[in-house]
PDB file of C-alpha atoms in Angstrom:
ATOM      1  CA  VAL A   1      38.740  56.571  20.481  1.00  0.00           C
ATOM      2  CA  PRO A   2      38.440  59.722  22.527  1.00  0.00           C
ATOM      3  CA  THR A   3      34.897  61.104  22.347  1.00  0.00           C
ATOM      4  CA  GLY A   4      35.995  64.723  22.826  1.00  0.00           C
ATOM      5  CA  GLY A   5      38.042  64.800  19.634  1.00  0.00           C
ATOM      6  CA  GLY A   6      41.345  64.592  21.515  1.00  0.00           C
ATOM      7  CA  PRO A   7      44.443  62.825  20.260  1.00  0.00           C
ATOM      8  CA  LEU A   8      44.816  59.066  20.323  1.00  0.00           C
ATOM      9  CA  THR A   9      47.233  57.524  22.803  1.00  0.00           C
ATOM     10  CA  LEU A  10      49.897  55.209  21.370  1.00  0.00           C
ATOM     11  CA  LEU A  11      49.824  51.984  23.367  1.00  0.00           C
ATOM     12  CA  GLY A  12      52.584  50.196  21.490  1.00  0.00           C
ATOM     13  CA  GLU A  13      54.095  49.507  18.135  1.00  0.00           C
ATOM     14  CA  GLN A  14      55.585  46.537  16.330  1.00  0.00           C
ATOM     15  CA  GLU A  15      57.488  46.194  13.064  1.00  0.00           C
ATOM     16  CA  ILE A  16      55.601  44.093  10.533  1.00  0.00           C
ATOM     17  CA  LYS A  17      57.398  42.467   7.592  1.00  0.00           C
ATOM     18  CA  GLY A  18      55.958  43.090   4.168  1.00  0.00           C
ATOM     19  CA  ALA A  19      54.184  45.861   2.336  1.00  0.00           C
ATOM     20  CA  TYR A  20      51.063  47.511   3.718  1.00  0.00           C
ATOM     21  CA  THR A  21      47.895  46.429   1.923  1.00  0.00           C
ATOM     22  CA  SER A  22      45.036  47.659   4.091  1.00  0.00           C
ATOM     23  CA  ALA A  23      43.798  48.076   7.637  1.00  0.00           C
ATOM     24  CA  ARG A  24      40.519  47.932   9.534  1.00  0.00           C
ATOM     25  CA  SER A  25      39.321  48.818  12.977  1.00  0.00           C
ATOM     26  CA  ILE A  26      36.905  46.239  14.362  1.00  0.00           C
ATOM     27  CA  GLY A  27      35.655  47.143  17.798  1.00  0.00           C
ATOM     28  CA  SER A  28      38.723  47.746  19.936  1.00  0.00           C
ATOM     29  CA  LYS A  29      41.008  45.780  17.581  1.00  0.00           C
ATOM     30  CA  ALA A  30      43.190  47.072  14.746  1.00  0.00           C
ATOM     31  CA  ILE A  31      43.608  44.631  11.871  1.00  0.00           C
ATOM     32  CA  ILE A  32      46.562  45.326   9.561  1.00  0.00           C
ATOM     33  CA  ILE A  33      47.053  43.376   6.340  1.00  0.00           C
ATOM     34  CA  SER A  34      50.448  43.172   4.656  1.00  0.00           C
ATOM     35  CA  GLU A  35      51.897  41.194   1.765  1.00  0.00           C
ATOM     36  CA  LEU A  36      55.284  39.515   1.727  1.00  0.00           C
ATOM     37  CA  ASN A  37      56.667  37.696  -1.291  1.00  0.00           C
ATOM     38  CA  ILE A  38      58.300  34.407  -0.378  1.00  0.00           C
ATOM     39  CA  ASP A  39      60.863  32.617  -2.510  1.00  0.00           C
ATOM     40  CA  THR A  40      59.445  29.129  -2.065  1.00  0.00           C
ATOM     41  CA  TRP A  41      62.147  27.566  -4.250  1.00  0.00           C
ATOM     42  CA  LYS A  42      64.584  27.664  -1.316  1.00  0.00           C
ATOM     43  CA  PHE A  43      62.152  25.457   0.637  1.00  0.00           C
ATOM     44  CA  VAL A  44      61.643  22.831  -2.066  1.00  0.00           C
ATOM     45  CA  ARG A  45      64.864  22.800  -4.105  1.00  0.00           C
ATOM     46  CA  ASP A  46      66.251  19.800  -2.211  1.00  0.00           C
ATOM     47  CA  LEU A  47      63.000  17.818  -2.160  1.00  0.00           C
ATOM     48  CA  PRO A  48      62.493  16.442  -5.711  1.00  0.00           C
ATOM     49  CA  ARG A  49      62.425  12.670  -5.647  1.00  0.00           C
ATOM     50  CA  TYR A  50      65.111  12.435  -8.340  1.00  0.00           C
ATOM     51  CA  ASN A  51      67.769  14.007  -6.066  1.00  0.00           C
ATOM     52  CA  ARG A  52      70.689  11.691  -5.308  1.00  0.00           C
ATOM     53  CA  GLN A  53      70.007  11.569  -1.555  1.00  0.00           C
ATOM     54  CA  TYR A  54      66.661   9.821  -2.185  1.00  0.00           C
ATOM     55  CA  CYS A  55      67.980   7.184  -4.590  1.00  0.00           C
ATOM     56  CA  GLY A  56      66.858   3.702  -3.554  1.00  0.00           C
ATOM     57  CA  LEU A  57      64.418   4.876  -0.860  1.00  0.00           C
ATOM     58  CA  ASN A  58      60.847   3.616  -0.728  1.00  0.00           C
ATOM     59  CA  ASP A  59      57.982   6.108  -0.280  1.00  0.00           C
ATOM     60  CA  THR A  60      58.035   5.979   3.526  1.00  0.00           C
ATOM     61  CA  GLU A  61      61.807   6.431   3.711  1.00  0.00           C
ATOM     62  CA  TYR A  62      61.685   9.284   1.176  1.00  0.00           C
ATOM     63  CA  GLU A  63      58.991  11.112   3.168  1.00  0.00           C
ATOM     64  CA  LYS A  64      61.035  10.799   6.372  1.00  0.00           C
ATOM     65  CA  VAL A  65      64.294  12.044   4.823  1.00  0.00           C
ATOM     66  CA  ALA A  66      62.529  14.804   2.860  1.00  0.00           C
ATOM     67  CA  ALA A  67      60.810  16.057   6.028  1.00  0.00           C
ATOM     68  CA  GLU A  68      64.139  16.050   7.899  1.00  0.00           C
ATOM     69  CA  THR A  69      65.672  17.998   4.996  1.00  0.00           C
ATOM     70  CA  ALA A  70      62.844  20.538   4.759  1.00  0.00           C
ATOM     71  CA  LEU A  71      62.389  21.320   8.451  1.00  0.00           C
ATOM     72  CA  PRO A  72      65.589  23.357   8.950  1.00  0.00           C
ATOM     73  CA  MET A  73      64.780  25.407   5.830  1.00  0.00           C
ATOM     74  CA  VAL A  74      61.274  26.364   6.990  1.00  0.00           C
ATOM     75  CA  GLU A  75      62.320  26.961  10.613  1.00  0.00           C
ATOM     76  CA  SER A  76      64.379  29.963   9.492  1.00  0.00           C
ATOM     77  CA  PHE A  77      61.284  31.408   7.830  1.00  0.00           C
ATOM     78  CA  MET A  78      59.118  30.897  10.908  1.00  0.00           C
ATOM     79  CA  GLU A  79      61.291  33.195  13.049  1.00  0.00           C
TER      80      GLU A  79
END
């Protein structure tokens, strides 16, 4: 922060997903908090044990197939 009351210099900017909630300045860092609603159903809709693809699998097999099913769905969110 300029001590003479001059304008701040923009060093960079980045688009942040979500809605602004609050912000803080801690030392030389800016902390920005935003909220983003996530439709978690799209991540879990294919994971219930009663789904046809899991019929006849034991617990270990179910966990392996369910993880393989879920990973592509959450990878798109992580981008």
